[in-house]
Amino acid sequence: MKVHSYSLGIVETNCYIIEGDKELLVIDPGDNGQFINKRIEKFNKKLSGILLTHAHFDHIGGIDDVVKKYDVDVYVHKEEKSWLTDTVKNGSKKFAAYQLPQVVQHTVPLVMDEGTHKIGEFEFEALHTPGHSPGSLSFVFGDFAIVGDTLFKGGIGRTDLYKGDTETLIKSIEDKLLELDPNTTIFPGHGPESTISEEEMTNPYLNGFS
């Protein structure tokens, strides 16, 4: 598998395309769905689904364009199924100064719970890692994980948005992410990649928790 990263939108959210032998997964199509569609076309492989690490506006803004073209399922944790069309919960109302359109209008997501999943040729583990938001998920594909806004290189997710909670976030990182193989590469929702071992040793927000 290969991981392709694209920084999109006003807060430079990482959208990931996971490339398998014959199929693709999109994770967090946050903005500019037409651009994402063009990238998908270049691979000339089947798009098998869209995964959401969470449903804040900057991670879901490109969903409709991709779904309209490829007619694929979208998966989100049950805690945030209603967020795709709720501008208070997904945060788009708070950022009205950016004149954002309604981020998702036509997509009805499917629920994904914690556990092992198979979508097309892809097998992965979904970890429920709340704190940044109540339904945050991290997706573990063997030696790498897509962790959304739970953990960053040198930082952790913000908790001042709707139903965010710092204590819950730290517990998620400690109990779920830091239990992964130390060599696991983590791909966050914003910024560069890192590894579990690097964050465990150097992340100032985790000092005393690892």
PDB file of C-alpha atoms in Angstrom:
ATOM      1  CA  MET A   1       0.000   0.000   0.000  1.00  0.00           C
ATOM      2  CA  LYS A   2       1.028   3.572  -0.663  1.00  0.00           C
ATOM      3  CA  VAL A   3      -0.162   6.705   1.150  1.00  0.00           C
ATOM      4  CA  HIS A   4      -0.690   9.871  -0.873  1.00  0.00           C
ATOM      5  CA  SER A   5      -1.266  13.112   1.047  1.00  0.00           C
ATOM      6  CA  TYR A   6      -2.854  16.351  -0.162  1.00  0.00           C
ATOM      7  CA  SER A   7      -3.150  19.492   1.967  1.00  0.00           C
ATOM      8  CA  LEU A   8      -6.499  21.098   1.190  1.00  0.00           C
ATOM      9  CA  GLY A   9      -8.683  23.985   2.286  1.00  0.00           C
ATOM     10  CA  ILE A  10      -8.374  27.049   4.486  1.00  0.00           C
ATOM     11  CA  VAL A  11      -6.706  25.239   7.371  1.00  0.00           C
ATOM     12  CA  GLU A  12      -4.586  22.920   5.194  1.00  0.00           C
ATOM     13  CA  THR A  13      -6.241  19.663   6.184  1.00  0.00           C
ATOM     14  CA  ASN A  14      -4.555  16.478   5.032  1.00  0.00           C
ATOM     15  CA  CYS A  15      -6.648  14.361   2.689  1.00  0.00           C
ATOM     16  CA  TYR A  16      -5.220  10.892   2.162  1.00  0.00           C
ATOM     17  CA  ILE A  17      -5.610   8.495  -0.730  1.00  0.00           C
ATOM     18  CA  ILE A  18      -4.597   4.962   0.194  1.00  0.00           C
ATOM     19  CA  GLU A  19      -3.467   3.085  -2.915  1.00  0.00           C
ATOM     20  CA  GLY A  20      -3.744  -0.684  -3.033  1.00  0.00           C
ATOM     21  CA  ASP A  21      -3.026  -3.084  -5.857  1.00  0.00           C
ATOM     22  CA  LYS A  22      -6.306  -2.436  -7.655  1.00  0.00           C
ATOM     23  CA  GLU A  23      -8.330  -0.151  -5.414  1.00  0.00           C
ATOM     24  CA  LEU A  24      -8.252   3.137  -3.514  1.00  0.00           C
ATOM     25  CA  LEU A  25      -9.597   4.532  -0.257  1.00  0.00           C
ATOM     26  CA  VAL A  26     -10.051   8.247   0.414  1.00  0.00           C
ATOM     27  CA  ILE A  27      -9.708   9.460   3.989  1.00  0.00           C
ATOM     28  CA  ASP A  28     -10.940  12.917   5.023  1.00  0.00           C
ATOM     29  CA  PRO A  29     -11.806  14.664   1.741  1.00  0.00           C
ATOM     30  CA  GLY A  30     -11.818  18.030   3.473  1.00  0.00           C
ATOM     31  CA  ASP A  31     -12.190  20.432   0.565  1.00  0.00           C
ATOM     32  CA  ASN A  32     -11.926  20.824  -3.209  1.00  0.00           C
ATOM     33  CA  GLY A  33     -13.690  17.629  -4.205  1.00  0.00           C
ATOM     34  CA  GLN A  34     -13.024  18.308  -7.876  1.00  0.00           C
ATOM     35  CA  PHE A  35      -9.273  18.236  -7.205  1.00  0.00           C
ATOM     36  CA  ILE A  36      -9.641  14.960  -5.303  1.00  0.00           C
ATOM     37  CA  ASN A  37     -11.619  13.488  -8.195  1.00  0.00           C
ATOM     38  CA  LYS A  38      -8.870  14.419 -10.629  1.00  0.00           C
ATOM     39  CA  ARG A  39      -6.281  12.739  -8.407  1.00  0.00           C
ATOM     40  CA  ILE A  40      -8.429   9.593  -8.218  1.00  0.00           C
ATOM     41  CA  GLU A  41      -8.743   9.523 -12.012  1.00  0.00           C
ATOM     42  CA  LYS A  42      -4.971   9.537 -12.441  1.00  0.00           C
ATOM     43  CA  PHE A  43      -4.615   6.291 -10.477  1.00  0.00           C
ATOM     44  CA  ASN A  44      -7.007   4.469 -12.826  1.00  0.00           C
ATOM     45  CA  LYS A  45      -8.126   2.249  -9.946  1.00  0.00           C
ATOM     46  CA  LYS A  46     -11.489   1.612  -8.308  1.00  0.00           C
ATOM     47  CA  LEU A  47     -12.484   3.863  -5.394  1.00  0.00           C
ATOM     48  CA  SER A  48     -13.842   1.509  -2.723  1.00  0.00           C
ATOM     49  CA  GLY A  49     -14.962   3.975  -0.045  1.00  0.00           C
ATOM     50  CA  ILE A  50     -14.453   7.141   1.972  1.00  0.00           C
ATOM     51  CA  LEU A  51     -13.386   7.028   5.624  1.00  0.00           C
ATOM     52  CA  LEU A  52     -13.730   9.940   8.033  1.00  0.00           C
ATOM     53  CA  THR A  53     -11.477  10.292  11.055  1.00  0.00           C
ATOM     54  CA  HIS A  54     -14.103  12.742  12.328  1.00  0.00           C
ATOM     55  CA  ALA A  55     -16.736  15.100  10.978  1.00  0.00           C
ATOM     56  CA  HIS A  56     -15.404  18.611  11.473  1.00  0.00           C
ATOM     57  CA  PHE A  57     -16.041  20.852   8.461  1.00  0.00           C
ATOM     58  CA  ASP A  58     -12.435  20.904   7.327  1.00  0.00           C
ATOM     59  CA  HIS A  59     -12.426  17.108   6.973  1.00  0.00           C
ATOM     60  CA  ILE A  60     -15.734  16.686   5.116  1.00  0.00           C
ATOM     61  CA  GLY A  61     -16.092  19.596   2.688  1.00  0.00           C
ATOM     62  CA  GLY A  62     -15.205  17.608  -0.436  1.00  0.00           C
ATOM     63  CA  ILE A  63     -17.403  14.577   0.266  1.00  0.00           C
ATOM     64  CA  ASP A  64     -20.381  15.451  -1.931  1.00  0.00           C
ATOM     65  CA  ASP A  65     -18.331  15.983  -5.091  1.00  0.00           C
ATOM     66  CA  VAL A  66     -16.552  12.650  -4.680  1.00  0.00           C
ATOM     67  CA  VAL A  67     -19.727  10.717  -3.852  1.00  0.00           C
ATOM     68  CA  LYS A  68     -21.620  12.226  -6.776  1.00  0.00           C
ATOM     69  CA  LYS A  69     -18.959  11.011  -9.187  1.00  0.00           C
ATOM     70  CA  TYR A  70     -18.065   7.633  -7.712  1.00  0.00           C
ATOM     71  CA  ASP A  71     -21.198   6.624  -5.760  1.00  0.00           C
ATOM     72  CA  VAL A  72     -19.239   5.129  -2.859  1.00  0.00           C
ATOM     73  CA  ASP A  73     -20.104   4.679   0.798  1.00  0.00           C
ATOM     74  CA  VAL A  74     -18.903   7.104   3.458  1.00  0.00           C
ATOM     75  CA  TYR A  75     -18.034   5.757   6.922  1.00  0.00           C
ATOM     76  CA  VAL A  76     -18.090   7.739  10.168  1.00  0.00           C
ATOM     77  CA  HIS A  77     -18.380   6.896  13.863  1.00  0.00           C
ATOM     78  CA  LYS A  78     -21.941   6.732  15.177  1.00  0.00           C
ATOM     79  CA  GLU A  79     -21.313   9.682  17.524  1.00  0.00           C
ATOM     80  CA  GLU A  80     -20.896  11.968  14.514  1.00  0.00           C
ATOM     81  CA  LYS A  81     -23.297  10.635  11.903  1.00  0.00           C
ATOM     82  CA  SER A  82     -25.514  13.698  12.324  1.00  0.00           C
ATOM     83  CA  TRP A  83     -22.609  16.122  12.118  1.00  0.00           C
ATOM     84  CA  LEU A  84     -22.309  16.109   8.341  1.00  0.00           C
ATOM     85  CA  THR A  85     -25.362  18.374   8.029  1.00  0.00           C
ATOM     86  CA  ASP A  86     -25.214  20.115  11.436  1.00  0.00           C
ATOM     87  CA  THR A  87     -23.189  23.309  11.033  1.00  0.00           C
ATOM     88  CA  VAL A  88     -22.907  23.859  14.796  1.00  0.00           C
ATOM     89  CA  LYS A  89     -21.519  20.401  15.509  1.00  0.00           C
ATOM     90  CA  ASN A  90     -19.182  20.262  12.505  1.00  0.00           C
ATOM     91  CA  GLY A  91     -17.921  23.776  13.203  1.00  0.00           C
ATOM     92  CA  SER A  92     -18.679  25.398   9.859  1.00  0.00           C
ATOM     93  CA  LYS A  93     -21.071  27.889  11.459  1.00  0.00           C
ATOM     94  CA  LYS A  94     -18.309  29.105  13.769  1.00  0.00           C
ATOM     95  CA  PHE A  95     -16.123  29.854  10.763  1.00  0.00           C
ATOM     96  CA  ALA A  96     -18.801  31.686   8.769  1.00  0.00           C
ATOM     97  CA  ALA A  97     -16.334  34.516   8.108  1.00  0.00           C
ATOM     98  CA  TYR A  98     -14.750  32.255   5.497  1.00  0.00           C
ATOM     99  CA  GLN A  99     -18.104  32.144   3.652  1.00  0.00           C
ATOM    100  CA  LEU A 100     -18.150  28.366   3.555  1.00  0.00           C
ATOM    101  CA  PRO A 101     -21.033  26.695   1.738  1.00  0.00           C
ATOM    102  CA  GLN A 102     -23.059  23.987   3.434  1.00  0.00           C
ATOM    103  CA  VAL A 103     -20.373  21.352   3.544  1.00  0.00           C
ATOM    104  CA  VAL A 104     -22.424  18.186   2.979  1.00  0.00           C
ATOM    105  CA  GLN A 105     -25.894  18.127   1.464  1.00  0.00           C
ATOM    106  CA  HIS A 106     -26.569  14.760  -0.145  1.00  0.00           C
ATOM    107  CA  THR A 107     -24.458  12.126   1.585  1.00  0.00           C
ATOM    108  CA  VAL A 108     -25.937   9.657   4.073  1.00  0.00           C
ATOM    109  CA  PRO A 109     -23.002   8.099   5.940  1.00  0.00           C
ATOM    110  CA  LEU A 110     -22.695   4.555   7.235  1.00  0.00           C
ATOM    111  CA  VAL A 111     -21.657   3.896  10.825  1.00  0.00           C
ATOM    112  CA  MET A 112     -18.208   2.494  11.562  1.00  0.00           C
ATOM    113  CA  ASP A 113     -17.470   1.234  15.061  1.00  0.00           C
ATOM    114  CA  GLU A 114     -14.164   0.288  16.608  1.00  0.00           C
ATOM    115  CA  GLY A 115     -12.828  -3.033  15.366  1.00  0.00           C
ATOM    116  CA  THR A 116     -11.406  -4.803  12.330  1.00  0.00           C
ATOM    117  CA  HIS A 117     -12.924  -3.910   8.977  1.00  0.00           C
ATOM    118  CA  LYS A 118     -12.571  -4.901   5.338  1.00  0.00           C
ATOM    119  CA  ILE A 119     -13.527  -2.585   2.499  1.00  0.00           C
ATOM    120  CA  GLY A 120     -12.666  -3.942  -0.917  1.00  0.00           C
ATOM    121  CA  GLU A 121      -9.081  -5.164  -0.797  1.00  0.00           C
ATOM    122  CA  PHE A 122      -8.272  -3.129   2.317  1.00  0.00           C
ATOM    123  CA  GLU A 123      -8.176  -4.656   5.791  1.00  0.00           C
ATOM    124  CA  PHE A 124      -7.608  -2.298   8.710  1.00  0.00           C
ATOM    125  CA  GLU A 125      -8.412  -1.665  12.350  1.00  0.00           C
ATOM    126  CA  ALA A 126     -10.530   1.290  13.432  1.00  0.00           C
ATOM    127  CA  LEU A 127      -9.678   2.642  16.886  1.00  0.00           C
ATOM    128  CA  HIS A 128     -12.118   4.907  18.697  1.00  0.00           C
ATOM    129  CA  THR A 129      -9.919   7.808  19.838  1.00  0.00           C
ATOM    130  CA  PRO A 130     -12.265  10.503  21.204  1.00  0.00           C
ATOM    131  CA  GLY A 131     -11.209  13.780  22.757  1.00  0.00           C
ATOM    132  CA  HIS A 132     -10.741  16.142  19.841  1.00  0.00           C
ATOM    133  CA  SER A 133     -14.313  15.145  19.022  1.00  0.00           C
ATOM    134  CA  PRO A 134     -16.500  12.397  20.522  1.00  0.00           C
ATOM    135  CA  GLY A 135     -16.460  10.197  17.424  1.00  0.00           C
ATOM    136  CA  SER A 136     -12.834  10.522  16.370  1.00  0.00           C
ATOM    137  CA  LEU A 137     -11.416   7.391  14.751  1.00  0.00           C
ATOM    138  CA  SER A 138      -7.872   6.327  13.916  1.00  0.00           C
ATOM    139  CA  PHE A 139      -7.322   3.818  11.115  1.00  0.00           C
ATOM    140  CA  VAL A 140      -4.448   1.351  11.440  1.00  0.00           C
ATOM    141  CA  PHE A 141      -3.146  -0.260   8.250  1.00  0.00           C
ATOM    142  CA  GLY A 142      -0.351  -2.508   9.501  1.00  0.00           C
ATOM    143  CA  ASP A 143       2.749  -0.340   9.752  1.00  0.00           C
ATOM    144  CA  PHE A 144       0.987   3.015   9.425  1.00  0.00           C
ATOM    145  CA  ALA A 145      -2.033   4.762  10.903  1.00  0.00           C
ATOM    146  CA  ILE A 146      -4.200   7.695   9.857  1.00  0.00           C
ATOM    147  CA  VAL A 147      -4.913   9.459  13.155  1.00  0.00           C
ATOM    148  CA  GLY A 148      -6.911  12.569  12.223  1.00  0.00           C
ATOM    149  CA  ASP A 149      -6.663  15.418  14.721  1.00  0.00           C
ATOM    150  CA  THR A 150      -5.943  13.188  17.710  1.00  0.00           C
ATOM    151  CA  LEU A 151      -2.151  13.340  17.563  1.00  0.00           C
ATOM    152  CA  PHE A 152       0.239  15.559  15.615  1.00  0.00           C
ATOM    153  CA  LYS A 153       3.984  15.763  15.210  1.00  0.00           C
ATOM    154  CA  GLY A 154       4.873  17.610  18.407  1.00  0.00           C
ATOM    155  CA  GLY A 155       1.270  18.304  19.357  1.00  0.00           C
ATOM    156  CA  ILE A 156      -2.209  17.030  20.107  1.00  0.00           C
ATOM    157  CA  GLY A 157      -5.654  17.958  18.841  1.00  0.00           C
ATOM    158  CA  ARG A 158      -7.493  21.015  20.085  1.00  0.00           C
ATOM    159  CA  THR A 159     -10.331  20.412  22.524  1.00  0.00           C
ATOM    160  CA  ASP A 160     -12.144  23.752  22.535  1.00  0.00           C
ATOM    161  CA  LEU A 161     -14.631  22.748  19.835  1.00  0.00           C
ATOM    162  CA  TYR A 162     -18.041  21.093  20.297  1.00  0.00           C
ATOM    163  CA  LYS A 163     -17.783  18.222  22.824  1.00  0.00           C
ATOM    164  CA  GLY A 164     -13.990  18.268  22.877  1.00  0.00           C
ATOM    165  CA  ASP A 165     -12.296  17.155  26.097  1.00  0.00           C
ATOM    166  CA  THR A 166      -8.583  17.233  26.933  1.00  0.00           C
ATOM    167  CA  GLU A 167      -8.591  14.453  29.526  1.00  0.00           C
ATOM    168  CA  THR A 168     -10.428  12.149  27.120  1.00  0.00           C
ATOM    169  CA  LEU A 169      -7.981  13.022  24.333  1.00  0.00           C
ATOM    170  CA  ILE A 170      -4.911  12.200  26.423  1.00  0.00           C
ATOM    171  CA  LYS A 171      -6.499   8.927  27.513  1.00  0.00           C
ATOM    172  CA  SER A 172      -7.173   8.003  23.874  1.00  0.00           C
ATOM    173  CA  ILE A 173      -3.575   8.671  22.929  1.00  0.00           C
ATOM    174  CA  GLU A 174      -2.216   6.807  25.943  1.00  0.00           C
ATOM    175  CA  ASP A 175      -4.539   3.789  25.776  1.00  0.00           C
ATOM    176  CA  LYS A 176      -4.854   3.381  22.003  1.00  0.00           C
ATOM    177  CA  LEU A 177      -2.157   5.077  19.954  1.00  0.00           C
ATOM    178  CA  LEU A 178       0.819   4.627  22.257  1.00  0.00           C
ATOM    179  CA  GLU A 179      -0.020   0.927  22.411  1.00  0.00           C
ATOM    180  CA  LEU A 180       0.734   0.570  18.700  1.00  0.00           C
ATOM    181  CA  ASP A 181       4.103  -0.694  17.515  1.00  0.00           C
ATOM    182  CA  PRO A 182       6.627   2.116  18.207  1.00  0.00           C
ATOM    183  CA  ASN A 183       7.721   2.029  14.565  1.00  0.00           C
ATOM    184  CA  THR A 184       4.203   2.760  13.309  1.00  0.00           C
ATOM    185  CA  THR A 185       4.146   5.816  11.053  1.00  0.00           C
ATOM    186  CA  ILE A 186       1.325   8.192  11.915  1.00  0.00           C
ATOM    187  CA  PHE A 187      -0.317  10.451   9.353  1.00  0.00           C
ATOM    188  CA  PRO A 188      -2.202  13.285  11.102  1.00  0.00           C
ATOM    189  CA  GLY A 189      -5.021  15.549   9.989  1.00  0.00           C
ATOM    190  CA  HIS A 190      -2.653  18.508   9.679  1.00  0.00           C
ATOM    191  CA  GLY A 191       1.087  18.813   9.257  1.00  0.00           C
ATOM    192  CA  PRO A 192       3.832  16.258   8.631  1.00  0.00           C
ATOM    193  CA  GLU A 193       3.947  12.575   9.460  1.00  0.00           C
ATOM    194  CA  SER A 194       5.716  11.162  12.501  1.00  0.00           C
ATOM    195  CA  THR A 195       6.065   7.869  14.357  1.00  0.00           C
ATOM    196  CA  ILE A 196       4.654   6.558  17.604  1.00  0.00           C
ATOM    197  CA  SER A 197       8.130   6.296  19.130  1.00  0.00           C
ATOM    198  CA  GLU A 198       9.041   9.855  18.166  1.00  0.00           C
ATOM    199  CA  GLU A 199       5.902  11.279  19.739  1.00  0.00           C
ATOM    200  CA  GLU A 200       6.217   9.122  22.830  1.00  0.00           C
ATOM    201  CA  MET A 201       9.749  10.416  23.389  1.00  0.00           C
ATOM    202  CA  THR A 202       9.522  14.043  22.277  1.00  0.00           C
ATOM    203  CA  ASN A 203       5.925  15.287  22.238  1.00  0.00           C
ATOM    204  CA  PRO A 204       5.712  17.855  25.084  1.00  0.00           C
ATOM    205  CA  TYR A 205       1.989  17.257  25.552  1.00  0.00           C
ATOM    206  CA  LEU A 206       2.557  13.602  26.361  1.00  0.00           C
ATOM    207  CA  ASN A 207       5.301  14.053  28.944  1.00  0.00           C
ATOM    208  CA  GLY A 208       4.259  12.032  31.951  1.00  0.00           C
ATOM    209  CA  PHE A 209       1.495  10.182  30.111  1.00  0.00           C
ATOM    210  CA  SER A 210       3.520   7.656  28.063  1.00  0.00           C
TER     211      SER A 210
END
